[in-house]
């Protein structure tokens, strides 16, 4: 079939041809933002899920829809190793400059830009990576204490007042939120809490690994009351079938029922894998409709492609000891696994493996669904680890 017309889009953050099975979440977001804009209480959405389930594309879609509804938005991705104030400041500046173009918001948006100048200047001592243009001189005493805990709430409040005056809402979309260090996350939660108490139209829509839920709870005990944690998971069968069938039909081609069912079974409905299989099934088929035999051939190339990209990029960031830990987990199956069982495979004491486990959690490779339990954050990673470190020799390496 024509490779030029292949509709599938495997890739981190690549918008899928059909965003299947997420209507309820999009609707929940729409309602929450509309309420916040009216000064009504609504919980912020923090979407949690494993790697490749479609958190980023969902967040981007929510952002596009909220902009179309008239919200001002800020889009951030928390990278490992950079501070929240550093990534927030330049993006917030853009949003405030846009707000200042709204006649009714102008005065308060300028005040918020002054707050931003004070914020950035005074926090520069602690967070050296802050780089932001100054449009106005700081106002003495406005968000310039030099403490994130105190200054971020004042800054967001100033921004919220501007948004309110402009008859809009300011929405922070933050991806990979689990990488924000706990003290900075705590300051962000305090700031959102303060704005909510004042009924200001400022909110957060976030996404992260499942560990995010515990992290926010540890950062602020009242976080549960402020946030909803909808789980983004694999697609149910009907949505997964749709994710495959609809894009193919939109190109004037077709796929046999049994062939699309086989894709759903092989991918377990995981969105990233659906895109990969869809792409390879299209490529494997001579002509429409796509048959089961095409999918069988596609499975081989799709897995090889995943091994070379989706799984590989994660694997390459691991130290040899980390690889052995994950390989030991893979020995036990998909998981979750007890720390004691993993230690047993490695013939080590549980306590001696604690630091390694923590390291893997902070790298976002594993998480702890319950005390003492460890699970992969990447779906089907156990099978990949078995492929890439086969046999028994890995124990000796
Ligand atoms: N609802 C969906 N239907 C079909 N395909 C989807 C859906 N959501 C995401 N995808 C596809 O899945 C892949 C992964 O999406 P995305 O990068 O948003 O996942 P993620 O959860 O952010 O992953 P990571 O945790 O690695 O950042 C992309 O190729 C995207 O096109
Ligand atoms: Mg993502």
Short mmCIF file of C-alpha atoms in Angstrom, two decimals, residues 116-344:
data_model
loop_
_atom_site.label_atom_id
_atom_site.label_comp_id
_atom_site.label_asym_id
_atom_site.label_seq_id
_atom_site.Cartn_x
_atom_site.Cartn_y
_atom_site.Cartn_z
CA UNK A 116 7.58 38.12 37.36
CA UNK A 117 10.58 40.44 37.18
CA UNK A 118 10.89 40.50 40.98
CA UNK A 119 10.35 36.73 41.11
CA UNK A 120 13.06 35.96 38.57
CA UNK A 121 15.57 38.42 39.95
CA UNK A 122 15.27 37.37 43.57
CA UNK A 123 15.19 33.63 42.85
CA UNK A 124 18.16 33.77 40.51
CA UNK A 125 20.43 33.31 43.51
CA UNK A 126 18.92 29.92 44.28
CA UNK A 127 17.87 28.81 40.78
CA UNK A 128 20.72 29.92 38.59
CA UNK A 129 19.08 28.53 35.46
CA UNK A 130 16.34 31.21 35.41
CA UNK A 131 16.65 33.25 32.22
CA UNK A 132 13.82 35.60 31.36
CA UNK A 133 13.39 38.95 29.64
CA UNK A 134 12.22 41.83 31.81
CA UNK A 135 9.51 44.04 30.39
CA UNK A 136 8.96 46.11 33.51
CA UNK A 137 10.95 46.96 36.60
CA UNK A 138 10.09 44.88 39.68
CA UNK A 139 7.83 46.39 42.31
CA UNK A 140 9.43 46.31 45.74
CA UNK A 141 7.77 43.66 47.91
CA UNK A 142 5.95 41.93 45.05
CA UNK A 143 7.02 38.28 44.72
CA UNK A 144 10.61 39.18 45.50
CA UNK A 145 11.32 37.49 48.83
CA UNK A 146 13.73 35.05 47.28
CA UNK A 147 11.75 32.06 48.55
CA UNK A 148 9.78 30.01 46.03
CA UNK A 149 7.23 29.03 48.69
CA UNK A 150 6.31 32.66 49.22
CA UNK A 151 6.91 34.15 45.80
CA UNK A 152 5.20 31.63 43.54
CA UNK A 153 1.79 32.08 45.24
CA UNK A 154 2.10 35.87 44.91
CA UNK A 155 3.14 35.58 41.27
CA UNK A 156 0.28 33.24 40.36
CA UNK A 157 -2.14 35.41 42.26
CA UNK A 158 -1.05 38.47 40.28
CA UNK A 159 -1.38 36.48 37.07
CA UNK A 160 -4.80 35.20 38.15
CA UNK A 161 -6.03 38.71 38.86
CA UNK A 162 -4.97 39.74 35.37
CA UNK A 163 -6.71 36.72 33.84
CA UNK A 164 -9.86 37.50 35.78
CA UNK A 165 -9.84 41.10 34.62
CA UNK A 166 -9.43 39.83 31.05
CA UNK A 167 -12.42 37.55 31.48
CA UNK A 168 -10.34 34.48 30.84
CA UNK A 169 -8.50 31.74 32.70
CA UNK A 170 -4.81 31.07 32.87
CA UNK A 171 -4.11 27.36 32.48
CA UNK A 172 -0.71 25.82 33.11
CA UNK A 173 -0.22 22.61 31.13
CA UNK A 174 2.74 20.76 32.59
CA UNK A 175 4.01 17.46 31.21
CA UNK A 176 6.37 15.04 32.98
CA UNK A 177 5.36 16.55 36.29
CA UNK A 178 6.97 13.67 38.20
CA UNK A 179 10.37 15.22 37.46
CA UNK A 180 9.60 18.41 39.43
CA UNK A 181 11.51 18.13 42.73
CA UNK A 182 9.25 17.75 45.73
CA UNK A 183 9.96 21.15 47.33
CA UNK A 184 9.16 22.93 44.06
CA UNK A 185 6.06 20.82 43.58
CA UNK A 186 4.99 21.82 47.09
CA UNK A 187 5.37 25.51 46.22
CA UNK A 188 3.30 25.02 43.08
CA UNK A 189 0.56 23.25 45.03
CA UNK A 190 0.52 26.03 47.63
CA UNK A 191 0.25 28.62 44.88
CA UNK A 192 -2.66 26.81 43.20
CA UNK A 193 -4.37 26.36 46.54
CA UNK A 194 -4.06 30.06 47.30
CA UNK A 195 -5.50 31.00 43.91
CA UNK A 196 -8.37 28.55 44.36
CA UNK A 197 -9.19 30.04 47.76
CA UNK A 198 -9.36 33.46 46.17
CA UNK A 199 -11.51 32.05 43.34
CA UNK A 200 -8.99 33.23 40.79
CA UNK A 201 -9.08 31.63 37.36
CA UNK A 202 -5.69 29.94 37.47
CA UNK A 203 -5.26 26.21 37.26
CA UNK A 204 -3.00 23.36 36.35
CA UNK A 205 -3.55 20.48 33.96
CA UNK A 206 -0.70 18.06 34.39
CA UNK A 207 0.55 14.70 33.25
CA UNK A 208 3.09 12.32 34.65
CA UNK A 209 4.03 8.80 35.60
CA UNK A 210 1.87 7.00 38.18
CA UNK A 211 4.36 7.94 40.90
CA UNK A 212 3.09 11.51 40.62
CA UNK A 213 0.12 10.78 42.84
CA UNK A 214 2.28 9.79 45.78
CA UNK A 215 4.69 12.64 45.15
CA UNK A 216 1.99 15.30 45.33
CA UNK A 217 0.58 13.70 48.48
CA UNK A 218 4.00 13.78 50.12
CA UNK A 219 4.62 17.37 48.96
CA UNK A 220 1.32 18.60 50.46
CA UNK A 221 -1.02 16.46 52.47
CA UNK A 222 -4.08 18.35 51.20
CA UNK A 223 -3.18 17.70 47.53
CA UNK A 224 -5.85 14.99 47.29
CA UNK A 225 -8.49 17.65 47.78
CA UNK A 226 -7.10 19.91 45.06
CA UNK A 227 -6.43 17.38 42.33
CA UNK A 228 -8.18 14.68 40.41
CA UNK A 229 -5.83 11.92 39.23
CA UNK A 230 -7.49 10.32 36.20
CA UNK A 231 -5.62 7.29 34.95
CA UNK A 232 -4.63 7.20 31.33
CA UNK A 233 -4.21 3.58 30.38
CA UNK A 234 -4.38 1.18 27.45
CA UNK A 235 -7.45 1.59 25.25
CA UNK A 236 -10.42 -0.71 25.70
CA UNK A 237 -11.05 -3.10 22.83
CA UNK A 238 -13.61 -0.97 20.98
CA UNK A 239 -11.43 2.16 21.14
CA UNK A 240 -8.32 0.26 20.13
CA UNK A 241 -10.12 -1.20 17.10
CA UNK A 242 -11.28 2.28 16.19
CA UNK A 243 -7.74 3.67 16.54
CA UNK A 244 -6.64 1.19 13.88
CA UNK A 245 -9.64 1.01 11.58
CA UNK A 246 -10.68 4.62 11.30
CA UNK A 247 -7.41 6.08 9.97
CA UNK A 248 -7.15 3.25 7.43
CA UNK A 249 -10.69 3.85 6.20
CA UNK A 250 -10.08 7.58 6.06
CA UNK A 251 -7.46 6.78 3.40
CA UNK A 252 -10.00 4.83 1.37
CA UNK A 253 -8.47 1.46 2.38
CA UNK A 254 -9.63 -1.26 4.76
CA UNK A 255 -8.50 -3.91 7.23
CA UNK A 256 -10.11 -7.28 7.92
CA UNK A 257 -11.82 -7.66 11.26
CA UNK A 258 -9.55 -10.55 12.32
CA UNK A 259 -6.47 -8.55 11.33
CA UNK A 260 -7.41 -5.54 13.44
CA UNK A 261 -8.30 -7.84 16.34
CA UNK A 262 -4.91 -9.41 16.11
CA UNK A 263 -3.26 -5.97 16.34
CA UNK A 264 -5.30 -5.15 19.42
CA UNK A 265 -4.32 -8.46 21.02
CA UNK A 266 -0.61 -8.06 20.26
CA UNK A 267 -0.47 -4.46 21.48
CA UNK A 268 -2.74 -5.06 24.52
CA UNK A 269 -4.36 -1.78 23.43
CA UNK A 270 -1.35 0.40 24.32
CA UNK A 271 -1.53 3.53 22.16
CA UNK A 272 2.15 3.74 21.21
CA UNK A 273 2.15 0.09 20.14
CA UNK A 274 -1.09 0.52 18.21
CA UNK A 275 0.54 3.26 16.13
CA UNK A 276 3.63 1.14 15.54
CA UNK A 277 1.63 -1.96 14.53
CA UNK A 278 -0.72 0.10 12.40
CA UNK A 279 2.19 1.62 10.55
CA UNK A 280 3.91 -1.72 9.98
CA UNK A 281 0.71 -3.55 9.00
CA UNK A 282 0.04 -0.89 6.36
CA UNK A 283 3.60 -1.26 5.11
CA UNK A 284 3.42 -5.08 5.07
CA UNK A 285 0.23 -5.26 3.01
CA UNK A 286 0.52 -5.40 -0.78
CA UNK A 287 -2.97 -4.05 -1.19
CA UNK A 288 -6.18 -3.31 0.70
CA UNK A 289 -7.71 -4.86 2.72
CA UNK A 290 -4.97 -5.64 5.25
CA UNK A 291 -5.04 -9.37 6.14
CA UNK A 292 -4.04 -11.36 9.21
CA UNK A 293 -0.98 -12.60 7.30
CA UNK A 294 0.12 -8.98 6.83
CA UNK A 295 -0.23 -8.35 10.56
CA UNK A 296 1.81 -11.46 11.32
CA UNK A 297 4.67 -10.11 9.23
CA UNK A 298 4.17 -6.65 10.68
CA UNK A 299 4.57 -7.98 14.22
CA UNK A 300 8.18 -8.89 13.52
CA UNK A 301 9.14 -5.50 12.11
CA UNK A 302 7.05 -3.57 14.65
CA UNK A 303 8.80 -5.27 17.58
CA UNK A 304 12.18 -4.65 15.96
CA UNK A 305 11.28 -0.99 15.50
CA UNK A 306 10.20 -0.67 19.13
CA UNK A 307 13.37 -2.38 20.29
CA UNK A 308 15.40 0.13 18.30
CA UNK A 309 13.53 3.22 19.54
CA UNK A 310 10.82 3.21 22.23
CA UNK A 311 12.54 0.61 24.43
CA UNK A 312 16.09 1.35 23.38
CA UNK A 313 16.18 5.02 24.39
CA UNK A 314 15.21 3.97 27.90
CA UNK A 315 17.65 1.09 28.03
CA UNK A 316 20.58 3.25 26.92
CA UNK A 317 20.15 5.57 29.89
CA UNK A 318 20.79 2.75 32.37
CA UNK A 319 23.96 1.82 34.19
CA UNK A 320 25.02 -1.85 34.11
CA UNK A 321 23.75 -2.36 37.68
CA UNK A 322 20.40 -0.79 36.79
CA UNK A 323 20.12 -3.06 33.77
CA UNK A 324 20.69 -6.11 35.94
CA UNK A 325 18.03 -4.95 38.40
CA UNK A 326 15.46 -4.55 35.62
CA UNK A 327 16.52 -7.83 34.06
CA UNK A 328 15.94 -9.55 37.38
CA UNK A 329 12.45 -8.03 37.48
CA UNK A 330 11.84 -9.27 33.94
CA UNK A 331 12.79 -12.78 35.07
CA UNK A 332 9.79 -12.66 37.39
CA UNK A 333 7.36 -11.52 34.65
CA UNK A 334 5.40 -8.34 33.97
CA UNK A 335 4.99 -7.46 37.66
CA UNK A 336 4.54 -5.74 40.02
CA UNK A 337 7.13 -7.59 42.09
CA UNK A 338 8.11 -7.67 45.74
CA UNK A 339 11.52 -6.18 46.52
CA UNK A 340 12.42 -9.41 48.30
CA UNK A 341 11.75 -11.50 45.21
CA UNK A 342 13.89 -9.24 43.04
CA UNK A 343 16.71 -9.40 45.59
CA UNK A 344 16.46 -13.17 45.58
#
